[in-house]
Amino acid sequence: MCGIFGYIGNREIVPVLIGGLKKLEYRGYDSAGICVSKNGTLQYIKKEGRISELEKEEGLKKISGSIGIAHTRWATHGKPNEKNSHPHLDCKKEIAIVHNGIIENYRVLKKLLTDEGHKILSETDSEIIVHLIEKFYEGDLEDALSKTLKLIEGAYGIAVLSSKEEKIIVAKKGSPLVIGVGEKEMFVASDISPIVEYTKKVIYLSDDEIGIISRGKYIIKNRDGKQIEKDLQEIKWSIESIEKANFKHFMLKESFEEPEVIKNTIRGRIKEGKIKLSINLDFKKIKRIILTACGTSWHSALIGKYLIEEYSKIPCEVDYASEFRYRNPLISEGDLIIAISQSGETADTLAAIKEAKERGAKTLGIVNVVGSTISREVDSGIYLHAGPETGVASTKAFVSQVIAILLFSIYLKQEKGEEIDKELLLEIENIPDKIEKVLFNSEKIKKIAEKFKDSKNFLYFGRGINFPVALEGALKLKEISYIHAEGYPAAEMKHGPIALIDKNMPVVFLATKSSISKKILSNIEEVYARKGKIISIVNEKDLEIEKFSEEVIVVPETLEELSPVVNVISLQLLAYHIANLRGFDVDKPRNLAKSVTVE
Ligand code: M6R
């Protein structure tokens, strides 16, 4: 999704802005641009396509200065082209803006501005912002922006630059913005990734706040225009953690980080046979739990339902956040709504949480990005501590989410005064070593990928707690390799998908040991009888399953409730190797954004 970066200081700006844009690439984009102010003039350049294309532009070499804004655009209104890319400038080319979010009433404002003579060049909703600022500008950029904000409806993260004022003004509503505070230099960005190499001190803007940043100084004002004090937060992520090290892709690096990530998720949370979580909620009042999320996080929510009901015996439902927010959900005070989100910025998940709060429910966030909007919106939360996830296809956040939900489920049981199974706690601590063993299989999985990389379709089957793993395996494959894939509970096969099975259909079975292993074996036989090409994930050499399988991936045995985190690793690697062998840009799949901050 679109990315914003801005800088004001004493460095020569072009390398800073281009470097910052590269750090935002992972969010997904289709065009990029920068605008720099120097000696009363705005210099700008925009380009459709990759930042590497922008870098090749001759015009870029002519730009110099030390105040500027930059943007990566992910098209929503209007095609991905140079004209629609940001920054957008006013008619006199004296003011420039970059914008994330959607201006819902842009059509009426566009008409008004056009009638007044403004020349609006793009098809975007964003461009009207700069013309409104131009309309209101009487020598005070902040005042002109405040008047503009009163007129626009929708979501925005905005950074504004003027050729006449040595400052960048930023404003936020529903789209994240963070200010990086350095020594005599300031940064602004839509997330911390372009900031962290310069400073670890940041301020997260809240909705309706405005930030005025100049060299070595920042001022934050609330919606009434009153200056407010905000705490500086310390970023814990290092620059190394957001770089690729020696891996070809972030996705592979992040998959190989999974053992460490789980250690970080459980660190300090399992102590002396107990779960320690600092959650500020009265659990006695909770009568029902609703998990809400999108995409991969929704799959961990599905696993969460099994875990929460198993351990806490509290009824639990799972809802797509996008559906929950619009289906007029019946919510009462005894409900706890849990939002699961890697980024903590997903617009639908955020809206679901707001909806739940308005209806009187308590809210909890299971979020990776510290200080993100969802983490600030909820009543209480559990951070994943998975570190920055850059690959668009979520990997390490998924396993971390499942572990966090498991800890929470056991915690609920503990809060009821019930005995905790020590063997389970021990096994959670053993999981990183087991995942390590699956990662050793990477080369073998690559060979399987070579065999199946040209398949047109894939089916994934699992049962019980591994059904959501089948969904996640299919999602990973379609996201990055563009092969059509579906996940199903294995028993559903006979109700439809079985019609698809022939000699060209690879079928992945999650067939590790479980209370229903025997049932899975019958499903495998049914596929075999129809000549489907079976790839089985099993726990040990299982001669019976091997007899029917074209390929077998052996993974360490664990408790059934922990099997999703061990099993999913092979599916992530399979998707990765297939996509890589097909020659695709694994970390930046087409049409996808890392953080989906619009509806
Ligand atoms: O940041 P979130 O966890 O809220 O993101 C939710 C989905 O957009 C995300 O999981 C998406 O499905 C990923 N691309 C999956 O790999």
XYZ file of C-alpha atoms and ligand atoms in Angstrom:
615
model
C 0.000 0.000 0.000
C 1.184 3.587 -0.569
C 4.203 4.776 1.384
C 5.175 8.251 2.594
C 8.631 9.481 3.452
C 9.855 12.998 4.169
C 13.075 14.564 5.361
C 14.211 17.922 6.664
C 17.777 18.402 7.837
C 21.203 19.028 6.407
C 21.877 15.932 4.346
C 21.869 16.044 0.553
C 18.358 14.856 0.050
C 18.062 12.721 -3.093
C 19.921 9.655 -1.728
C 17.979 9.982 1.549
C 14.600 10.069 -0.192
C 15.445 7.306 -2.667
C 16.846 5.140 0.145
C 13.668 5.754 2.156
C 11.434 4.833 -0.778
C 13.359 1.574 -1.207
C 12.630 0.715 2.423
C 8.933 1.255 1.665
C 8.950 -0.903 -1.470
C 7.776 -3.953 0.458
C 4.393 -2.294 1.028
C 3.599 -2.726 -2.656
C 3.448 0.105 -5.206
C 3.204 0.844 -8.890
C 4.748 4.325 -9.193
C 6.950 6.608 -7.140
C 8.040 10.216 -6.924
C 9.884 12.835 -4.925
C 9.650 16.596 -4.463
C 12.403 18.782 -3.017
C 12.251 22.432 -2.007
C 15.274 24.688 -2.572
C 15.686 28.443 -2.966
C 11.961 29.068 -3.294
C 11.416 26.422 -5.973
C 9.937 22.944 -5.902
C 11.832 20.348 -7.939
C 10.012 17.103 -8.530
C 10.129 13.914 -10.480
C 7.699 11.004 -10.730
C 7.799 7.710 -12.551
C 5.560 4.745 -13.171
C 7.072 1.415 -12.126
C 9.912 0.543 -9.822
C 12.111 2.934 -7.846
C 15.043 1.558 -9.840
C 13.362 3.177 -12.890
C 13.017 6.480 -11.058
C 16.704 6.311 -10.174
C 17.631 6.090 -13.858
C 15.875 9.385 -14.662
C 18.284 12.092 -15.832
C 16.166 14.742 -14.089
C 16.916 13.220 -10.715
C 20.580 14.223 -10.982
C 19.572 17.870 -11.184
C 17.577 17.839 -7.967
C 19.292 19.050 -4.816
C 18.293 20.414 -1.440
C 17.667 19.214 2.072
C 13.874 19.350 2.513
C 11.673 16.968 0.618
C 8.832 14.495 0.491
C 8.545 11.212 -1.361
C 5.890 8.626 -2.089
C 5.270 5.143 -3.396
C 1.775 4.882 -4.875
C -0.465 1.858 -5.056
C -3.241 2.781 -7.465
C -6.778 3.096 -6.105
C -8.287 6.025 -8.041
C -6.819 6.248 -11.521
C -4.321 4.116 -13.402
C -0.779 3.560 -12.213
C 1.029 6.179 -14.332
C 3.247 9.221 -13.957
C 0.357 11.694 -13.969
C -1.453 9.965 -11.133
C 1.639 9.356 -9.028
C 2.567 11.567 -6.098
C 3.723 14.171 -5.144
C 0.868 16.276 -6.507
C 1.410 19.975 -6.975
C -0.859 22.995 -6.979
C -1.444 25.114 -10.096
C 1.465 27.451 -9.308
C 3.841 24.571 -8.475
C 4.528 26.097 -5.067
C 2.915 23.495 -2.843
C 3.291 19.712 -3.004
C 1.607 16.904 -1.128
C 1.881 13.170 -0.731
C -1.169 11.326 0.532
C -2.062 7.853 1.751
C -5.698 6.889 2.219
C -8.867 7.724 0.331
C -10.714 11.035 0.115
C -14.328 9.913 -0.120
C -15.863 13.257 -1.124
C -13.210 14.098 -3.726
C -15.656 14.226 -6.644
C -17.645 17.134 -5.230
C -14.490 18.943 -4.155
C -12.948 18.393 -7.567
C -15.977 19.964 -9.217
C -15.835 22.933 -6.858
C -12.120 23.469 -7.488
C -12.425 23.055 -11.254
C -15.281 25.570 -11.300
C -12.995 27.963 -9.469
C -10.381 27.532 -12.190
C -7.965 25.036 -10.655
C -6.282 22.776 -13.191
C -6.547 19.255 -11.844
C -4.247 17.042 -13.845
C -4.687 13.567 -12.425
C -7.555 11.113 -11.936
C -6.695 10.756 -8.263
C -8.658 11.691 -5.176
C -5.388 12.931 -3.625
C -4.718 15.839 -5.954
C -7.676 17.850 -4.688
C -5.885 18.194 -1.331
C -3.096 20.308 -2.771
C -5.527 22.526 -4.689
C -7.572 23.089 -1.540
C -4.395 24.072 0.300
C -3.584 26.426 -2.583
C -7.086 27.900 -2.364
C -6.700 28.635 1.356
C -3.023 29.648 1.321
C -2.427 33.178 2.544
C 1.183 32.854 3.635
C 0.534 30.221 6.344
C 0.763 26.602 5.221
C -0.462 25.188 8.523
C -3.557 27.365 8.460
C -4.278 26.414 4.832
C -3.926 22.711 5.659
C -6.211 23.009 8.711
C -8.916 24.630 6.568
C -8.475 21.878 3.969
C -8.824 19.115 6.552
C -12.162 20.531 7.628
C -13.486 19.930 4.115
C -12.178 16.494 3.301
C -13.906 13.273 4.315
C -12.197 9.927 4.423
C -8.820 8.624 5.509
C -5.499 10.354 5.155
C -1.865 10.480 6.059
C -0.574 13.655 4.390
C 2.793 15.397 4.154
C 2.834 18.912 2.702
C 5.736 20.953 1.396
C 5.800 24.545 0.236
C 8.493 26.398 -1.683
C 7.927 29.322 0.652
C 8.247 27.714 4.090
C 11.160 25.719 5.537
C 9.055 22.987 7.074
C 7.019 19.877 6.340
C 3.505 19.719 7.725
C 1.870 16.371 8.304
C -1.653 15.333 9.226
C -3.280 12.017 9.973
C -6.690 10.429 10.127
C -7.079 6.690 9.703
C -3.768 6.219 7.923
C -0.549 5.870 9.913
C 2.184 8.498 10.176
C 5.256 8.496 12.332
C 7.758 11.287 12.920
C 11.425 10.342 13.401
C 13.308 12.700 15.678
C 17.034 13.046 14.973
C 19.760 15.511 15.930
C 18.928 18.645 13.958
C 17.010 16.578 11.432
C 13.510 15.149 11.262
C 11.830 12.426 9.285
C 8.268 11.518 8.583
C 7.028 8.230 7.198
C 4.060 5.947 6.945
C 5.982 3.334 8.961
C 9.309 3.205 10.718
C 11.227 1.210 8.103
C 12.790 4.228 6.307
C 13.459 6.009 9.597
C 15.162 3.353 11.691
C 18.604 3.702 10.056
C 18.737 7.350 11.134
C 17.027 7.479 14.499
C 15.319 5.216 17.016
C 13.258 8.043 18.528
C 9.792 8.393 17.079
C 6.397 9.920 17.687
C 3.288 8.205 16.414
C 0.687 10.721 15.332
C -2.885 10.042 16.381
C -5.977 10.756 14.313
C -6.781 14.449 13.842
C -3.326 15.558 14.909
C -1.076 17.828 12.872
C 2.722 17.797 13.059
C 4.881 20.725 12.007
C 8.442 19.601 11.492
C 11.422 21.786 10.834
C 15.174 21.234 11.304
C 15.693 19.998 14.849
C 12.188 20.840 15.986
C 8.704 19.391 15.923
C 5.366 20.682 17.143
C 2.261 18.515 17.490
C -1.201 20.049 17.614
C -4.551 18.465 18.326
C -7.766 18.882 16.341
C -8.442 22.222 18.084
C -5.087 23.571 16.977
C -3.719 23.405 20.539
C -0.085 22.380 20.957
C 0.231 19.068 22.826
C 3.082 17.078 24.347
C 3.566 13.546 23.049
C 5.948 10.935 24.408
C 8.936 9.970 22.325
C 8.915 6.220 21.745
C 12.054 4.127 21.329
C 12.117 1.755 18.317
C 13.493 -1.634 19.243
C 14.013 -2.957 15.693
C 17.541 -2.778 14.300
C 18.455 -1.873 10.722
C 19.884 -5.409 10.209
C 16.513 -6.896 11.049
C 14.913 -5.020 8.177
C 17.591 -5.903 5.644
C 17.872 -9.076 3.611
C 21.224 -10.416 4.909
C 22.419 -13.152 2.515
C 18.985 -14.393 1.541
C 17.699 -13.919 -1.997
C 14.336 -12.757 -0.717
C 12.870 -11.363 2.493
C 10.296 -14.137 2.477
C 12.998 -16.797 2.712
C 14.912 -14.831 5.349
C 11.748 -14.378 7.367
C 10.893 -18.073 7.118
C 14.358 -18.952 8.417
C 13.834 -16.514 11.289
C 10.812 -18.458 12.531
C 12.588 -20.429 15.295
C 14.000 -17.181 16.718
C 10.671 -15.408 16.317
C 8.883 -18.020 18.410
C 11.535 -17.677 21.106
C 10.865 -13.937 21.095
C 7.100 -14.411 21.250
C 7.335 -16.672 24.295
C 10.237 -14.880 26.016
C 9.260 -13.969 29.580
C 5.743 -15.301 29.071
C 6.295 -18.846 30.334
C 7.688 -18.821 33.859
C 7.661 -21.437 36.598
C 4.921 -23.447 34.934
C 2.699 -20.410 34.434
C 1.783 -18.051 31.605
C 2.613 -14.417 32.307
C 0.717 -11.907 30.230
C -0.055 -8.372 31.252
C -3.615 -8.093 30.099
C -5.783 -5.506 31.639
C -9.206 -7.193 31.342
C -11.685 -8.746 33.739
C -11.907 -12.274 32.360
C -14.766 -13.291 34.639
C -17.050 -11.029 32.618
C -16.191 -12.598 29.255
C -18.978 -14.792 27.919
C -17.937 -14.965 24.280
C -14.823 -14.247 22.219
C -14.854 -13.073 18.603
C -11.620 -13.195 16.659
C -11.447 -10.829 13.728
C -8.724 -10.392 11.107
C -7.911 -10.534 7.386
C -5.848 -12.820 5.158
C -3.175 -14.838 6.879
C -4.109 -13.329 10.239
C -7.643 -14.627 9.683
C -6.166 -18.112 9.262
C -4.425 -17.825 12.617
C -7.756 -16.660 14.031
C -9.340 -19.904 12.760
C -6.664 -21.871 14.590
C -7.283 -19.601 17.579
C -10.899 -20.733 17.741
C -9.810 -24.334 18.283
C -7.302 -23.300 20.939
C -9.495 -20.843 22.840
C -12.457 -23.204 23.016
C -10.231 -26.132 23.958
C -8.507 -24.382 26.844
C -10.881 -21.733 28.086
C -14.208 -23.403 27.216
C -15.441 -19.923 26.289
C -17.443 -19.991 23.021
C -15.403 -18.424 20.255
C -16.308 -17.183 16.773
C -14.173 -16.012 13.890
C -15.137 -13.220 11.522
C -13.492 -11.627 8.530
C -12.958 -8.068 9.725
C -14.384 -6.734 6.461
C -17.610 -8.652 7.057
C -17.860 -8.045 10.778
C -17.831 -4.267 10.380
C -20.782 -4.272 7.999
C -22.972 -7.102 9.190
C -24.566 -5.326 12.111
C -23.030 -7.751 14.622
C -24.878 -8.539 17.851
C -22.462 -7.455 20.509
C -22.934 -7.248 24.236
C -20.839 -6.315 27.225
C -19.756 -9.905 27.827
C -18.003 -10.020 24.445
C -14.296 -9.784 23.942
C -13.271 -8.917 20.388
C -9.729 -9.871 19.495
C -8.102 -8.260 16.468
C -5.180 -10.151 14.992
C -2.898 -8.174 12.712
C 0.754 -8.226 11.761
C 0.897 -4.609 10.667
C -1.636 -3.262 13.128
C -2.789 -0.970 10.335
C -5.216 -3.075 8.280
C -8.169 -0.764 7.626
C -10.850 -3.448 7.884
C -9.478 -4.884 11.121
C -9.169 -1.424 12.623
C -12.740 -0.586 11.634
C -13.994 -3.874 13.124
C -12.362 -3.043 16.445
C -13.839 0.451 16.442
C -17.259 -0.987 15.649
C -16.961 -3.504 18.491
C -15.918 -0.788 20.958
C -18.827 1.397 19.972
C -21.157 -1.511 20.659
C -19.781 -1.936 24.160
C -17.402 -4.874 23.746
C -13.947 -5.116 25.282
C -11.120 -5.327 22.777
C -7.741 -7.006 22.667
C -5.078 -6.780 19.960
C -2.617 -9.461 18.918
C -0.340 -7.261 16.878
C 3.255 -7.247 15.676
C 4.023 -3.596 15.006
C 4.516 -1.764 18.263
C 2.703 1.565 18.392
C 0.582 0.736 15.335
C -2.951 2.101 15.130
C -4.704 -1.128 16.180
C -2.333 -1.566 19.109
C -3.313 1.901 20.305
C -7.027 1.456 19.675
C -7.563 -1.711 21.723
C -8.215 -1.933 25.477
C -5.367 -4.361 25.969
C -2.940 -6.320 23.856
C -0.276 -8.914 23.244
C 2.635 -7.950 21.041
C 4.096 -10.688 18.848
C 7.722 -9.498 18.945
C 8.217 -11.147 15.560
C 10.376 -8.286 14.285
C 9.743 -6.458 11.027
C 8.079 -8.536 8.339
C 8.952 -7.152 4.924
C 7.951 -9.878 2.457
C 4.375 -9.234 1.352
C 3.585 -12.900 1.969
C 3.299 -13.227 5.710
C 5.327 -16.094 7.197
C 6.920 -15.477 10.564
C 4.014 -13.352 11.776
C 1.676 -16.309 11.219
C 3.582 -18.745 13.439
C 4.055 -16.045 16.035
C 0.315 -15.269 16.008
C -0.562 -18.922 16.557
C 1.857 -19.166 19.477
C 0.529 -15.921 20.980
C -3.059 -17.155 20.749
C -2.060 -20.468 22.295
C -0.414 -18.638 25.209
C -3.532 -16.525 25.593
C -5.794 -19.603 25.547
C -3.758 -21.311 28.251
C -3.730 -18.051 30.196
C -7.540 -17.976 30.140
C -7.597 -21.466 31.609
C -5.079 -20.428 34.250
C -7.186 -17.373 35.139
C -10.079 -19.722 35.864
C -7.860 -21.328 38.483
C -7.404 -24.537 36.508
C -4.246 -26.642 36.388
C -1.909 -26.030 33.430
C -0.414 -28.953 31.576
C 3.367 -28.649 32.154
C 4.090 -30.936 29.202
C 2.342 -28.467 26.916
C 4.430 -25.551 28.193
C 7.588 -27.583 27.702
C 6.557 -28.480 24.181
C 5.925 -24.817 23.289
C 9.530 -24.161 24.282
C 10.677 -27.069 22.076
C 8.921 -25.784 18.972
C 11.793 -23.571 17.712
C 14.057 -26.671 17.471
C 11.356 -28.589 15.621
C 10.879 -25.750 13.124
C 14.651 -25.685 12.642
C 14.413 -29.324 11.525
C 11.695 -28.517 8.984
C 13.860 -25.716 7.598
C 16.608 -28.297 6.932
C 14.154 -29.773 4.397
C 14.274 -26.620 2.274
C 16.413 -28.177 -0.505
C 14.215 -31.268 -0.649
C 11.124 -29.059 -0.851
C 12.815 -27.127 -3.658
C 13.101 -30.397 -5.630
C 9.383 -31.002 -5.124
C 8.779 -27.433 -6.279
C 10.767 -28.115 -9.478
C 8.491 -31.048 -10.237
C 5.229 -29.127 -9.718
C 6.132 -25.530 -10.620
C 4.227 -25.610 -13.915
C 0.990 -26.939 -12.464
C -2.054 -24.800 -13.157
C -3.891 -25.631 -9.920
C -3.208 -26.991 -6.457
C -5.442 -28.358 -3.731
C -4.570 -28.356 -0.030
C -6.400 -30.574 2.445
C -6.209 -30.669 6.225
C -8.504 -31.578 9.083
C -9.242 -30.144 12.497
C -6.690 -27.605 13.604
C -4.779 -28.197 10.363
C -7.666 -27.160 8.128
C -6.680 -23.471 8.466
C -3.105 -24.535 7.623
C -4.439 -25.900 4.326
C -6.054 -22.499 3.682
C -2.809 -20.749 4.528
C -0.748 -23.053 2.266
C -3.100 -22.302 -0.632
C -3.033 -18.553 0.067
C 0.780 -18.500 0.137
C 0.976 -20.297 -3.204
C -1.540 -18.120 -5.026
C -0.149 -14.867 -3.631
C 3.394 -15.284 -4.888
C 3.341 -17.894 -7.668
C -0.027 -16.914 -9.242
C -1.039 -20.587 -9.369
C -4.675 -21.115 -8.551
C -4.909 -22.949 -5.224
C -7.693 -23.845 -2.807
C -7.652 -25.132 0.724
C -10.393 -27.345 2.158
C -11.180 -29.443 5.183
C -10.310 -32.886 3.790
C -13.786 -34.276 4.478
C -15.338 -31.586 2.276
C -13.540 -33.068 -0.722
C -16.379 -35.402 -1.576
C -18.841 -32.486 -1.598
C -17.285 -30.845 -4.632
C -13.529 -30.457 -5.034
C -13.114 -34.154 -5.805
C -14.505 -33.351 -9.253
C -11.297 -31.427 -9.975
C -8.946 -34.299 -9.292
C -7.128 -35.893 -12.195
C -3.546 -36.772 -13.075
C -2.620 -33.100 -13.404
C -3.774 -32.042 -9.953
C -1.193 -31.779 -7.154
C -2.922 -32.341 -3.812
C -1.132 -31.438 -0.592
C -2.276 -33.379 2.474
C -1.554 -32.329 6.034
C -1.289 -35.873 7.322
C 0.685 -35.530 10.543
C -0.403 -37.535 13.597
C -3.672 -36.457 15.096
C -6.855 -37.760 16.627
C -8.243 -38.114 13.092
C -5.176 -39.419 11.206
C -7.072 -42.486 9.996
C -9.706 -40.328 8.353
C -7.018 -38.430 6.459
C -5.677 -41.709 5.140
C -9.054 -42.521 3.569
C -9.103 -39.054 1.951
C -5.628 -39.716 0.548
C -6.817 -43.010 -0.920
C -9.758 -41.265 -2.572
C -7.414 -38.822 -4.309
C -5.034 -41.619 -5.263
C -7.883 -43.548 -6.850
C -8.494 -40.525 -9.103
C -4.810 -40.280 -10.055
C -4.206 -37.010 -8.190
C -0.531 -36.272 -7.448
C -0.276 -36.459 -3.670
C 2.269 -34.516 -1.595
C 1.965 -35.583 2.045
C 3.242 -33.852 5.149
C 3.793 -36.614 7.702
C 5.574 -37.163 10.998
C 7.656 -40.189 10.279
C 8.100 -42.755 7.582
C 4.553 -43.916 7.150
C 4.610 -46.759 4.635
C 0.903 -46.666 4.037
C 0.797 -42.952 3.171
C 4.040 -43.289 1.190
C 2.417 -45.960 -0.975
C -0.115 -43.406 -2.230
C 2.093 -40.308 -2.291
C 4.159 -38.924 -5.115
C 6.165 -36.936 -2.538
C 6.444 -37.079 1.246
C 7.775 -34.341 3.529
C 8.660 -35.609 7.007
C 8.365 -33.107 9.864
C 8.971 -33.607 13.605
C 6.057 -34.814 15.680
C 4.556 -32.442 18.219
C 1.322 -32.020 20.161
C -1.703 -31.661 17.901
C -2.363 -28.077 19.088
C 1.161 -27.091 18.049
C 1.187 -28.992 14.760
C 0.011 -25.972 12.670
C 3.214 -24.033 13.382
C 5.396 -26.993 12.425
C 3.333 -28.024 9.403
C 2.935 -24.597 7.850
C 6.712 -24.184 7.393
C 6.833 -26.797 4.598
C 3.925 -25.078 2.834
C 5.594 -21.659 3.082
C 8.808 -23.127 1.626
C 6.923 -24.955 -1.122
C 5.176 -21.734 -2.164
C 8.451 -19.806 -1.967
C 10.446 -22.254 -4.108
C 7.698 -22.566 -6.725
C 7.397 -18.771 -7.050
C 11.165 -18.330 -7.175
C 11.592 -21.066 -9.796
C 8.871 -19.451 -11.874
C 10.985 -16.296 -11.787
C 8.586 -14.043 -9.901
C 9.380 -11.153 -7.611
C 8.553 -13.107 -4.468
C 8.669 -10.180 -2.043
C 6.534 -7.889 -4.147
C 3.799 -9.947 -5.757
C 1.653 -8.194 -8.314
C -1.408 -6.284 -7.116
C -0.654 -6.973 -3.447
C 0.302 -4.606 -0.679
C 1.958 -5.470 2.617
C -0.217 -3.272 4.676
C -3.762 -2.804 3.420
C -4.664 0.574 4.887
C -7.689 1.183 2.664
C -10.965 -0.685 2.437
O -1.193 -6.831 8.733
P -2.352 -7.802 8.802
O -1.977 -9.062 9.492
O -3.577 -7.189 9.376
O -2.644 -8.146 7.292
C -3.715 -8.947 6.928
C -3.596 -9.415 5.497
O -3.599 -8.329 4.621
C -2.311 -10.237 5.277
O -2.224 -11.317 6.143
C -2.251 -10.733 3.824
O -3.230 -11.689 3.594
C -0.854 -11.290 3.530
N -0.421 -10.866 2.245
C -0.779 -12.772 3.599
O 0.447 -13.284 3.197
